[in-house]
PDB file of C-alpha atoms in Angstrom:
ATOM      1  CA  UNK C  28      86.515 117.850  93.177  1.00  0.00           C
ATOM      2  CA  UNK C  29      90.078 119.140  93.037  1.00  0.00           C
ATOM      3  CA  UNK C  30      92.502 117.932  90.435  1.00  0.00           C
ATOM      4  CA  UNK C  31      96.256 118.302  90.065  1.00  0.00           C
ATOM      5  CA  UNK C  32      95.715 121.882  88.851  1.00  0.00           C
ATOM      6  CA  UNK C  33      96.447 122.969  92.450  1.00  0.00           C
ATOM      7  CA  UNK C  34     100.016 123.276  93.637  1.00  0.00           C
ATOM      8  CA  UNK C  35      99.963 122.552  97.394  1.00  0.00           C
ATOM      9  CA  UNK C  36      99.854 119.053  98.862  1.00  0.00           C
ATOM     10  CA  UNK C  37      99.688 118.449 102.617  1.00  0.00           C
ATOM     11  CA  UNK C  38     101.335 115.346 104.073  1.00  0.00           C
ATOM     12  CA  UNK C  39     100.056 114.384 107.533  1.00  0.00           C
ATOM     13  CA  UNK C  40     102.643 112.324 109.394  1.00  0.00           C
ATOM     14  CA  UNK C  41     106.408 112.656 109.026  1.00  0.00           C
ATOM     15  CA  UNK C  42     107.518 109.050 109.411  1.00  0.00           C
ATOM     16  CA  UNK C  43     109.063 106.882 106.684  1.00  0.00           C
ATOM     17  CA  UNK C  44     105.981 106.838 104.441  1.00  0.00           C
ATOM     18  CA  UNK C  45     105.194 110.518 104.964  1.00  0.00           C
ATOM     19  CA  UNK C  46     108.768 111.503 104.083  1.00  0.00           C
ATOM     20  CA  UNK C  47     108.725 109.247 101.033  1.00  0.00           C
ATOM     21  CA  UNK C  48     105.451 110.749  99.816  1.00  0.00           C
ATOM     22  CA  UNK C  49     106.891 114.226 100.325  1.00  0.00           C
ATOM     23  CA  UNK C  50     109.861 113.328  98.110  1.00  0.00           C
ATOM     24  CA  UNK C  51     107.548 111.981  95.409  1.00  0.00           C
ATOM     25  CA  UNK C  52     105.349 115.102  95.485  1.00  0.00           C
ATOM     26  CA  UNK C  53     108.397 117.401  95.427  1.00  0.00           C
ATOM     27  CA  UNK C  54     109.699 115.593  92.350  1.00  0.00           C
ATOM     28  CA  UNK C  55     106.540 116.686  90.561  1.00  0.00           C
ATOM     29  CA  UNK C  56     107.156 120.332  91.392  1.00  0.00           C
ATOM     30  CA  UNK C  57     104.397 120.611  94.008  1.00  0.00           C
ATOM     31  CA  UNK C  58     104.658 122.672  97.162  1.00  0.00           C
ATOM     32  CA  UNK C  59     104.617 120.206 100.052  1.00  0.00           C
ATOM     33  CA  UNK C  60     103.587 121.009 103.600  1.00  0.00           C
ATOM     34  CA  UNK C  61     104.522 118.237 106.015  1.00  0.00           C
ATOM     35  CA  UNK C  62     102.866 118.081 109.434  1.00  0.00           C
ATOM     36  CA  UNK C  63     103.404 116.001 112.555  1.00  0.00           C
ATOM     37  CA  UNK C  64     101.512 116.173 115.846  1.00  0.00           C
ATOM     38  CA  UNK C  65     104.778 115.781 117.763  1.00  0.00           C
ATOM     39  CA  UNK C  66     106.491 119.196 118.002  1.00  0.00           C
ATOM     40  CA  UNK C  67     109.736 119.334 116.059  1.00  0.00           C
ATOM     41  CA  UNK C  68     109.197 116.037 114.239  1.00  0.00           C
ATOM     42  CA  UNK C  69     108.176 117.649 110.952  1.00  0.00           C
ATOM     43  CA  UNK C  70     111.258 119.898 111.029  1.00  0.00           C
ATOM     44  CA  UNK C  71     113.455 116.858 111.637  1.00  0.00           C
ATOM     45  CA  UNK C  72     111.743 115.122 108.733  1.00  0.00           C
ATOM     46  CA  UNK C  73     112.694 117.938 106.348  1.00  0.00           C
ATOM     47  CA  UNK C  74     116.354 117.433 107.273  1.00  0.00           C
ATOM     48  CA  UNK C  75     116.058 113.711 106.618  1.00  0.00           C
ATOM     49  CA  UNK C  76     114.383 114.442 103.271  1.00  0.00           C
ATOM     50  CA  UNK C  77     117.277 116.768 102.372  1.00  0.00           C
ATOM     51  CA  UNK C  78     119.744 113.996 103.196  1.00  0.00           C
ATOM     52  CA  UNK C  79     117.835 111.396 101.168  1.00  0.00           C
ATOM     53  CA  UNK C  80     117.457 113.663  98.140  1.00  0.00           C
ATOM     54  CA  UNK C  81     121.201 114.319  98.174  1.00  0.00           C
ATOM     55  CA  UNK C  82     121.799 110.557  98.262  1.00  0.00           C
ATOM     56  CA  UNK C  83     119.508 109.812  95.313  1.00  0.00           C
ATOM     57  CA  UNK C  84     121.070 112.701  93.386  1.00  0.00           C
ATOM     58  CA  UNK C  85     124.516 111.212  93.982  1.00  0.00           C
ATOM     59  CA  UNK C  86     123.196 107.865  92.733  1.00  0.00           C
ATOM     60  CA  UNK C  87     121.812 109.646  89.646  1.00  0.00           C
ATOM     61  CA  UNK C  88     118.290 108.592  90.598  1.00  0.00           C
ATOM     62  CA  UNK C  89     116.798 111.992  91.436  1.00  0.00           C
ATOM     63  CA  UNK C  90     113.261 112.154  90.100  1.00  0.00           C
ATOM     64  CA  UNK C  91     111.701 115.108  88.314  1.00  0.00           C
ATOM     65  CA  UNK C  92     113.091 118.048  86.385  1.00  0.00           C
ATOM     66  CA  UNK C  93     114.116 120.198  89.357  1.00  0.00           C
ATOM     67  CA  UNK C  94     117.419 120.174  91.220  1.00  0.00           C
ATOM     68  CA  UNK C  95     117.574 119.066  94.857  1.00  0.00           C
ATOM     69  CA  UNK C  96     117.765 122.677  96.033  1.00  0.00           C
ATOM     70  CA  UNK C  97     114.833 123.713  93.852  1.00  0.00           C
ATOM     71  CA  UNK C  98     112.769 120.850  95.253  1.00  0.00           C
ATOM     72  CA  UNK C  99     113.690 121.676  98.846  1.00  0.00           C
ATOM     73  CA  UNK C 100     112.544 125.278  98.386  1.00  0.00           C
ATOM     74  CA  UNK C 101     109.048 123.823  97.872  1.00  0.00           C
ATOM     75  CA  UNK C 102     109.102 121.963 101.217  1.00  0.00           C
ATOM     76  CA  UNK C 103     107.922 123.359 104.545  1.00  0.00           C
ATOM     77  CA  UNK C 104     107.363 121.798 107.972  1.00  0.00           C
ATOM     78  CA  UNK C 105     104.487 122.565 110.322  1.00  0.00           C
ATOM     79  CA  UNK C 106     103.494 121.848 113.906  1.00  0.00           C
ATOM     80  CA  UNK C 107     100.142 123.596 113.392  1.00  0.00           C
ATOM     81  CA  UNK C 108      97.611 121.522 111.459  1.00  0.00           C
ATOM     82  CA  UNK C 109      95.562 124.443 110.122  1.00  0.00           C
ATOM     83  CA  UNK C 110      98.715 126.045 108.666  1.00  0.00           C
ATOM     84  CA  UNK C 111      99.788 122.750 107.142  1.00  0.00           C
ATOM     85  CA  UNK C 112      96.429 122.370 105.406  1.00  0.00           C
ATOM     86  CA  UNK C 113      96.000 125.939 104.187  1.00  0.00           C
ATOM     87  CA  UNK C 114      95.748 126.129 100.406  1.00  0.00           C
ATOM     88  CA  UNK C 115      96.044 122.358  99.829  1.00  0.00           C
ATOM     89  CA  UNK C 116      94.098 120.642  97.046  1.00  0.00           C
ATOM     90  CA  UNK C 117      95.197 117.143  98.141  1.00  0.00           C
ATOM     91  CA  UNK C 118      95.889 115.705 101.603  1.00  0.00           C
ATOM     92  CA  UNK C 119      97.939 112.516 102.016  1.00  0.00           C
ATOM     93  CA  UNK C 120      97.596 110.996 105.490  1.00  0.00           C
ATOM     94  CA  UNK C 121     100.593 108.891 106.530  1.00  0.00           C
ATOM     95  CA  UNK C 122     100.291 108.345 110.270  1.00  0.00           C
ATOM     96  CA  UNK C 123     100.926 104.936 111.814  1.00  0.00           C
ATOM     97  CA  UNK C 124      98.624 102.031 111.028  1.00  0.00           C
ATOM     98  CA  UNK C 125      96.035 102.416 113.771  1.00  0.00           C
ATOM     99  CA  UNK C 126      92.375 102.701 112.840  1.00  0.00           C
ATOM    100  CA  UNK C 127      91.258 105.044 115.609  1.00  0.00           C
ATOM    101  CA  UNK C 128      94.224 107.346 115.034  1.00  0.00           C
ATOM    102  CA  UNK C 129      93.465 107.599 111.329  1.00  0.00           C
ATOM    103  CA  UNK C 130      89.769 108.180 111.986  1.00  0.00           C
ATOM    104  CA  UNK C 131      90.603 111.022 114.377  1.00  0.00           C
ATOM    105  CA  UNK C 132      93.082 112.559 111.950  1.00  0.00           C
ATOM    106  CA  UNK C 133      90.556 112.714 109.121  1.00  0.00           C
ATOM    107  CA  UNK C 134      87.819 114.011 111.417  1.00  0.00           C
ATOM    108  CA  UNK C 135      90.103 116.875 112.444  1.00  0.00           C
ATOM    109  CA  UNK C 136      91.441 117.483 108.931  1.00  0.00           C
ATOM    110  CA  UNK C 137      87.930 117.803 107.507  1.00  0.00           C
ATOM    111  CA  UNK C 138      87.199 120.691 109.863  1.00  0.00           C
ATOM    112  CA  UNK C 139      89.887 122.758 108.120  1.00  0.00           C
ATOM    113  CA  UNK C 140      89.220 121.826 104.486  1.00  0.00           C
ATOM    114  CA  UNK C 141      86.807 122.932 101.787  1.00  0.00           C
ATOM    115  CA  UNK C 142      84.451 120.442 100.164  1.00  0.00           C
ATOM    116  CA  UNK C 143      86.596 120.059  97.028  1.00  0.00           C
ATOM    117  CA  UNK C 144      89.821 118.893  98.715  1.00  0.00           C
ATOM    118  CA  UNK C 145      90.689 115.209  98.204  1.00  0.00           C
ATOM    119  CA  UNK C 146      91.396 113.290 101.429  1.00  0.00           C
ATOM    120  CA  UNK C 147      93.731 110.359 100.812  1.00  0.00           C
ATOM    121  CA  UNK C 148      95.051 107.703 103.201  1.00  0.00           C
ATOM    122  CA  UNK C 149      98.247 105.667 102.962  1.00  0.00           C
ATOM    123  CA  UNK C 150      96.779 102.731 104.887  1.00  0.00           C
ATOM    124  CA  UNK C 151      98.113  99.387 103.743  1.00  0.00           C
ATOM    125  CA  UNK C 152      95.045  97.269 104.526  1.00  0.00           C
ATOM    126  CA  UNK C 153      92.414  99.129 106.568  1.00  0.00           C
ATOM    127  CA  UNK C 154      89.142  99.397 104.664  1.00  0.00           C
ATOM    128  CA  UNK C 155      88.199 102.898 103.433  1.00  0.00           C
ATOM    129  CA  UNK C 156      84.710 102.458 104.889  1.00  0.00           C
ATOM    130  CA  UNK C 157      86.361 102.154 108.326  1.00  0.00           C
ATOM    131  CA  UNK C 158      89.135 104.728 107.913  1.00  0.00           C
ATOM    132  CA  UNK C 159      86.756 107.475 106.723  1.00  0.00           C
ATOM    133  CA  UNK C 160      83.789 106.572 108.931  1.00  0.00           C
ATOM    134  CA  UNK C 161      83.970 109.874 110.865  1.00  0.00           C
ATOM    135  CA  UNK C 162      84.253 112.040 107.735  1.00  0.00           C
ATOM    136  CA  UNK C 163      81.048 113.833 106.804  1.00  0.00           C
ATOM    137  CA  UNK C 164      81.743 114.206 103.072  1.00  0.00           C
ATOM    138  CA  UNK C 165      83.043 110.779 102.082  1.00  0.00           C
ATOM    139  CA  UNK C 166      82.611 111.444  98.353  1.00  0.00           C
ATOM    140  CA  UNK C 167      86.118 112.967  98.264  1.00  0.00           C
ATOM    141  CA  UNK C 168      87.871 110.170 100.220  1.00  0.00           C
ATOM    142  CA  UNK C 169      90.236 107.578  98.763  1.00  0.00           C
ATOM    143  CA  UNK C 170      93.036 105.253  99.831  1.00  0.00           C
ATOM    144  CA  UNK C 171      96.313 105.750  97.952  1.00  0.00           C
ATOM    145  CA  UNK C 172      98.385 102.848  99.241  1.00  0.00           C
ATOM    146  CA  UNK C 173     102.074 103.066  98.290  1.00  0.00           C
ATOM    147  CA  UNK C 174     104.644 100.276  98.284  1.00  0.00           C
ATOM    148  CA  UNK C 175     107.632 100.786 100.556  1.00  0.00           C
ATOM    149  CA  UNK C 176     109.824 102.571  99.549  1.00  0.00           C
ATOM    150  CA  UNK C 177     107.513 104.645  97.299  1.00  0.00           C
ATOM    151  CA  UNK C 178     110.343 106.664  95.758  1.00  0.00           C
ATOM    152  CA  UNK C 179     111.723 103.526  94.064  1.00  0.00           C
ATOM    153  CA  UNK C 180     108.710 101.185  93.934  1.00  0.00           C
ATOM    154  CA  UNK C 181     106.116 103.145  92.003  1.00  0.00           C
ATOM    155  CA  UNK C 182     102.928 101.137  92.417  1.00  0.00           C
ATOM    156  CA  UNK C 183     100.043 102.914  94.177  1.00  0.00           C
ATOM    157  CA  UNK C 184      96.781 101.098  94.929  1.00  0.00           C
ATOM    158  CA  UNK C 185      93.768 103.398  94.633  1.00  0.00           C
ATOM    159  CA  UNK C 186      90.905 102.064  96.743  1.00  0.00           C
ATOM    160  CA  UNK C 187      87.633 104.017  96.859  1.00  0.00           C
ATOM    161  CA  UNK C 188      85.205 104.352  99.720  1.00  0.00           C
ATOM    162  CA  UNK C 189      81.752 103.030  98.659  1.00  0.00           C
ATOM    163  CA  UNK C 190      80.649 106.692  98.401  1.00  0.00           C
ATOM    164  CA  UNK C 191      83.734 108.017  96.579  1.00  0.00           C
ATOM    165  CA  UNK C 192      82.934 109.925  93.409  1.00  0.00           C
ATOM    166  CA  UNK C 193      84.415 108.570  90.174  1.00  0.00           C
ATOM    167  CA  UNK C 194      85.950 112.010  89.538  1.00  0.00           C
ATOM    168  CA  UNK C 195      88.050 111.660  92.709  1.00  0.00           C
ATOM    169  CA  UNK C 196      89.430 108.305  91.564  1.00  0.00           C
ATOM    170  CA  UNK C 197      90.136 109.786  88.130  1.00  0.00           C
ATOM    171  CA  UNK C 198      91.863 112.902  89.457  1.00  0.00           C
ATOM    172  CA  UNK C 199      93.955 110.895  91.941  1.00  0.00           C
ATOM    173  CA  UNK C 200      94.940 108.478  89.182  1.00  0.00           C
ATOM    174  CA  UNK C 201      95.929 111.457  87.000  1.00  0.00           C
ATOM    175  CA  UNK C 202      97.970 113.001  89.840  1.00  0.00           C
ATOM    176  CA  UNK C 203      99.848 109.767  90.541  1.00  0.00           C
ATOM    177  CA  UNK C 204     100.542 109.265  86.837  1.00  0.00           C
ATOM    178  CA  UNK C 205     101.781 112.842  86.553  1.00  0.00           C
ATOM    179  CA  UNK C 206     104.183 112.132  89.430  1.00  0.00           C
ATOM    180  CA  UNK C 207     105.582 109.068  87.670  1.00  0.00           C
ATOM    181  CA  UNK C 208     103.912 106.545  89.978  1.00  0.00           C
ATOM    182  CA  UNK C 209     102.084 103.495  88.617  1.00  0.00           C
ATOM    183  CA  UNK C 210      98.523 103.715  89.962  1.00  0.00           C
ATOM    184  CA  UNK C 211      96.112 100.786  89.822  1.00  0.00           C
ATOM    185  CA  UNK C 212      92.368 101.074  90.472  1.00  0.00           C
ATOM    186  CA  UNK C 213      90.517  98.680  92.737  1.00  0.00           C
ATOM    187  CA  UNK C 214      86.870  98.729  91.693  1.00  0.00           C
ATOM    188  CA  UNK C 215      85.701  98.154  95.262  1.00  0.00           C
ATOM    189  CA  UNK C 216      87.181  97.831  98.722  1.00  0.00           C
ATOM    190  CA  UNK C 217      88.390  94.451  99.957  1.00  0.00           C
ATOM    191  CA  UNK C 218      90.356  93.477 103.050  1.00  0.00           C
ATOM    192  CA  UNK C 219      94.089  93.703 102.306  1.00  0.00           C
ATOM    193  CA  UNK C 220      93.517  95.334  98.909  1.00  0.00           C
ATOM    194  CA  UNK C 221      95.258  93.578  95.992  1.00  0.00           C
ATOM    195  CA  UNK C 222      98.971  93.802  96.763  1.00  0.00           C
ATOM    196  CA  UNK C 223      98.809  92.471 100.318  1.00  0.00           C
ATOM    197  CA  UNK C 224      96.392  89.701  99.393  1.00  0.00           C
ATOM    198  CA  UNK C 225      98.893  88.457  96.795  1.00  0.00           C
ATOM    199  CA  UNK C 226     101.837  89.103  99.128  1.00  0.00           C
ATOM    200  CA  UNK C 227     100.233  87.302 102.070  1.00  0.00           C
ATOM    201  CA  UNK C 228      99.421  84.298  99.874  1.00  0.00           C
ATOM    202  CA  UNK C 229     103.117  84.053  98.943  1.00  0.00           C
ATOM    203  CA  UNK C 230     104.242  84.538 102.553  1.00  0.00           C
ATOM    204  CA  UNK C 231     101.791  81.924 103.862  1.00  0.00           C
ATOM    205  CA  UNK C 232     102.828  79.199 101.425  1.00  0.00           C
ATOM    206  CA  UNK C 233     106.528  80.037 101.869  1.00  0.00           C
ATOM    207  CA  UNK C 234     106.042  79.795 105.646  1.00  0.00           C
ATOM    208  CA  UNK C 235     104.248  76.442 105.353  1.00  0.00           C
ATOM    209  CA  UNK C 236     106.960  74.979 103.134  1.00  0.00           C
ATOM    210  CA  UNK C 237     109.680  76.004 105.614  1.00  0.00           C
ATOM    211  CA  UNK C 238     107.688  74.929 108.688  1.00  0.00           C
ATOM    212  CA  UNK C 239     106.965  71.518 107.148  1.00  0.00           C
ATOM    213  CA  UNK C 240     110.650  70.935 106.413  1.00  0.00           C
ATOM    214  CA  UNK C 241     110.252  71.025 102.629  1.00  0.00           C
ATOM    215  CA  UNK C 242     112.774  73.795 102.049  1.00  0.00           C
ATOM    216  CA  UNK C 243     115.068  76.158 103.969  1.00  0.00           C
ATOM    217  CA  UNK C 244     114.502  79.880 104.572  1.00  0.00           C
ATOM    218  CA  UNK C 245     117.453  80.704 102.350  1.00  0.00           C
ATOM    219  CA  UNK C 246     116.231  78.555  99.479  1.00  0.00           C
ATOM    220  CA  UNK C 247     112.598  79.703  99.571  1.00  0.00           C
ATOM    221  CA  UNK C 248     113.874  83.275  99.304  1.00  0.00           C
ATOM    222  CA  UNK C 249     115.938  82.200  96.284  1.00  0.00           C
ATOM    223  CA  UNK C 250     112.787  80.734  94.718  1.00  0.00           C
ATOM    224  CA  UNK C 251     111.467  84.293  94.649  1.00  0.00           C
ATOM    225  CA  UNK C 252     114.598  86.418  94.110  1.00  0.00           C
ATOM    226  CA  UNK C 253     116.145  84.203  91.423  1.00  0.00           C
ATOM    227  CA  UNK C 254     112.934  82.738  90.001  1.00  0.00           C
ATOM    228  CA  UNK C 255     109.477  84.245  90.227  1.00  0.00           C
ATOM    229  CA  UNK C 256     110.757  87.679  91.227  1.00  0.00           C
ATOM    230  CA  UNK C 257     112.986  87.950  88.160  1.00  0.00           C
ATOM    231  CA  UNK C 258     109.956  87.398  85.944  1.00  0.00           C
ATOM    232  CA  UNK C 259     107.411  89.362  87.960  1.00  0.00           C
ATOM    233  CA  UNK C 260     109.621  92.459  88.061  1.00  0.00           C
ATOM    234  CA  UNK C 261     108.658  93.002  84.422  1.00  0.00           C
ATOM    235  CA  UNK C 262     105.439  91.083  83.719  1.00  0.00           C
ATOM    236  CA  UNK C 263     102.570  90.047  85.979  1.00  0.00           C
ATOM    237  CA  UNK C 264     100.977  86.633  86.602  1.00  0.00           C
ATOM    238  CA  UNK C 265      98.247  87.006  83.985  1.00  0.00           C
ATOM    239  CA  UNK C 266     100.654  88.008  81.218  1.00  0.00           C
ATOM    240  CA  UNK C 267     103.007  85.244  82.391  1.00  0.00           C
ATOM    241  CA  UNK C 268     100.456  82.490  81.845  1.00  0.00           C
ATOM    242  CA  UNK C 269      99.355  84.123  78.573  1.00  0.00           C
ATOM    243  CA  UNK C 270     102.943  83.901  77.316  1.00  0.00           C
ATOM    244  CA  UNK C 271     103.708  80.466  78.775  1.00  0.00           C
ATOM    245  CA  UNK C 272     101.644  78.442  76.290  1.00  0.00           C
ATOM    246  CA  UNK C 273     101.842  78.529  72.478  1.00  0.00           C
ATOM    247  CA  UNK C 274      98.260  79.778  72.028  1.00  0.00           C
ATOM    248  CA  UNK C 275      97.981  82.032  75.054  1.00  0.00           C
ATOM    249  CA  UNK C 276      95.909  81.934  78.223  1.00  0.00           C
ATOM    250  CA  UNK C 277      93.183  79.563  77.045  1.00  0.00           C
ATOM    251  CA  UNK C 278      95.832  77.115  75.849  1.00  0.00           C
ATOM    252  CA  UNK C 279      97.641  77.425  79.196  1.00  0.00           C
ATOM    253  CA  UNK C 280      94.464  76.599  81.095  1.00  0.00           C
ATOM    254  CA  UNK C 281      93.787  73.556  78.931  1.00  0.00           C
ATOM    255  CA  UNK C 282      97.285  72.289  79.657  1.00  0.00           C
ATOM    256  CA  UNK C 283      97.652  73.158  83.345  1.00  0.00           C
ATOM    257  CA  UNK C 284      94.182  73.761  84.834  1.00  0.00           C
ATOM    258  CA  UNK C 285      93.899  70.374  86.560  1.00  0.00           C
ATOM    259  CA  UNK C 286      97.473  70.491  87.864  1.00  0.00           C
ATOM    260  CA  UNK C 287      96.921  73.964  89.276  1.00  0.00           C
ATOM    261  CA  UNK C 288      93.730  72.874  91.023  1.00  0.00           C
ATOM    262  CA  UNK C 289      95.422  69.737  92.422  1.00  0.00           C
ATOM    263  CA  UNK C 290      98.338  71.700  93.886  1.00  0.00           C
ATOM    264  CA  UNK C 291      96.127  74.470  95.255  1.00  0.00           C
ATOM    265  CA  UNK C 292      93.874  71.932  96.975  1.00  0.00           C
ATOM    266  CA  UNK C 293      96.936  70.605  98.848  1.00  0.00           C
ATOM    267  CA  UNK C 294      97.698  73.940 100.513  1.00  0.00           C
ATOM    268  CA  UNK C 295      97.495  73.820 104.293  1.00  0.00           C
ATOM    269  CA  UNK C 296      95.604  76.090 106.708  1.00  0.00           C
ATOM    270  CA  UNK C 297      96.552  79.690 107.416  1.00  0.00           C
ATOM    271  CA  UNK C 298      99.660  79.641 109.649  1.00  0.00           C
ATOM    272  CA  UNK C 299      99.499  81.119 113.146  1.00  0.00           C
ATOM    273  CA  UNK C 300     102.852  82.891 112.595  1.00  0.00           C
ATOM    274  CA  UNK C 301     103.642  82.335 116.274  1.00  0.00           C
ATOM    275  CA  UNK C 302     104.899  79.783 118.783  1.00  0.00           C
ATOM    276  CA  UNK C 303     107.707  77.312 118.108  1.00  0.00           C
ATOM    277  CA  UNK C 304     107.309  77.598 114.322  1.00  0.00           C
ATOM    278  CA  UNK C 305     107.947  81.330 114.470  1.00  0.00           C
ATOM    279  CA  UNK C 306     110.914  80.890 116.827  1.00  0.00           C
ATOM    280  CA  UNK C 307     112.478  78.307 114.536  1.00  0.00           C
ATOM    281  CA  UNK C 308     112.002  80.352 111.351  1.00  0.00           C
ATOM    282  CA  UNK C 309     113.201  83.516 113.110  1.00  0.00           C
ATOM    283  CA  UNK C 310     116.366  81.729 114.211  1.00  0.00           C
ATOM    284  CA  UNK C 311     116.984  80.485 110.682  1.00  0.00           C
ATOM    285  CA  UNK C 312     116.660  83.969 109.151  1.00  0.00           C
ATOM    286  CA  UNK C 313     118.757  85.528 111.932  1.00  0.00           C
ATOM    287  CA  UNK C 314     121.532  83.013 111.208  1.00  0.00           C
ATOM    288  CA  UNK C 315     121.565  84.439 107.679  1.00  0.00           C
ATOM    289  CA  UNK C 316     120.972  88.107 108.563  1.00  0.00           C
ATOM    290  CA  UNK C 317     121.550  89.082 112.203  1.00  0.00           C
ATOM    291  CA  UNK C 318     118.733  91.271 113.529  1.00  0.00           C
ATOM    292  CA  UNK C 319     120.922  93.964 115.068  1.00  0.00           C
ATOM    293  CA  UNK C 320     120.569  97.540 113.804  1.00  0.00           C
ATOM    294  CA  UNK C 321     123.852  97.530 111.872  1.00  0.00           C
ATOM    295  CA  UNK C 322     123.120  94.425 109.800  1.00  0.00           C
ATOM    296  CA  UNK C 323     119.483  95.306 109.116  1.00  0.00           C
ATOM    297  CA  UNK C 324     120.367  98.864 108.083  1.00  0.00           C
ATOM    298  CA  UNK C 325     123.016  97.562 105.712  1.00  0.00           C
ATOM    299  CA  UNK C 326     120.574  95.106 104.130  1.00  0.00           C
ATOM    300  CA  UNK C 327     117.899  97.801 103.765  1.00  0.00           C
ATOM    301  CA  UNK C 328     120.438 100.075 102.091  1.00  0.00           C
ATOM    302  CA  UNK C 329     121.400  97.243  99.736  1.00  0.00           C
ATOM    303  CA  UNK C 330     117.715  96.656  98.989  1.00  0.00           C
ATOM    304  CA  UNK C 331     117.179 100.312  98.160  1.00  0.00           C
ATOM    305  CA  UNK C 332     120.222 100.431  95.881  1.00  0.00           C
ATOM    306  CA  UNK C 333     118.998  97.341  94.026  1.00  0.00           C
ATOM    307  CA  UNK C 334     115.548  98.887  93.675  1.00  0.00           C
ATOM    308  CA  UNK C 335     117.179 102.062  92.342  1.00  0.00           C
ATOM    309  CA  UNK C 336     118.953 100.024  89.697  1.00  0.00           C
ATOM    310  CA  UNK C 337     115.796  98.132  88.767  1.00  0.00           C
ATOM    311  CA  UNK C 338     113.791 101.358  88.535  1.00  0.00           C
ATOM    312  CA  UNK C 339     116.485 102.843  86.262  1.00  0.00           C
ATOM    313  CA  UNK C 340     116.458  99.708  84.090  1.00  0.00           C
ATOM    314  CA  UNK C 341     112.653  99.756  83.771  1.00  0.00           C
ATOM    315  CA  UNK C 342     112.738 103.376  82.596  1.00  0.00           C
TER     316      UNK C 342
END
């Protein structure tokens, strides 16, 4: 199987995630070929990447050892799939989250690639066994799920297909580490992977607390941004409980096990996320942040700037 000794990476799909992956790969000094099935879209994506790289350079957050211009020299756009794949040792699929579309993409990609090329998907929750079901050689297939936006949030979940060779997981982990990402290995596939299972648990309980009139939308967000989020930006839940009792994790469990079980047993059913509840919660969040393009774009820009600062602090 290929390792990061190659120097060409193909990105399939030129949307937000595809562009972000391209920026990450360019920061590592790799040649990046970006492809989109819609004529002209890949070329437009390269212009957007140029703009974004200039912005992160101005914010002194440009990644890698190369200048913006030196990175952009390594980038090319393609409307022809075979040209986009030529010479690649690693393919990162980043089309929209539709199972049949992803299956078709990988079926077509495989026709152009040698046996040693790693085929990687950006899917956020589709199981590898489903995504790669039409691939003949599934030993070289893996999910590399980024967190949006990948340029600032460096976690990548590596999720193997049941047939994926250990060497593919190892080489993908090495590539992501080389790029400055923070890869984590899932030992087997599971619906939602790890990040979304944790995220959905938080969203579900936050939703229930708001829907049941326990707390407002604004205040439940503060519970995370000014409470748990402040802590979890630097240490995870297991280290947190290990540090939160004088004698570590076992001591914590002795002290809080029964209370944890009591509270967890009081959690309600999975919300429907629809109907009057959804309308009410939507209205409450829109009163805080109007959903027009101008306000949402401004908040996303603020989010990205804060993530830039946090990434710089963590370095």
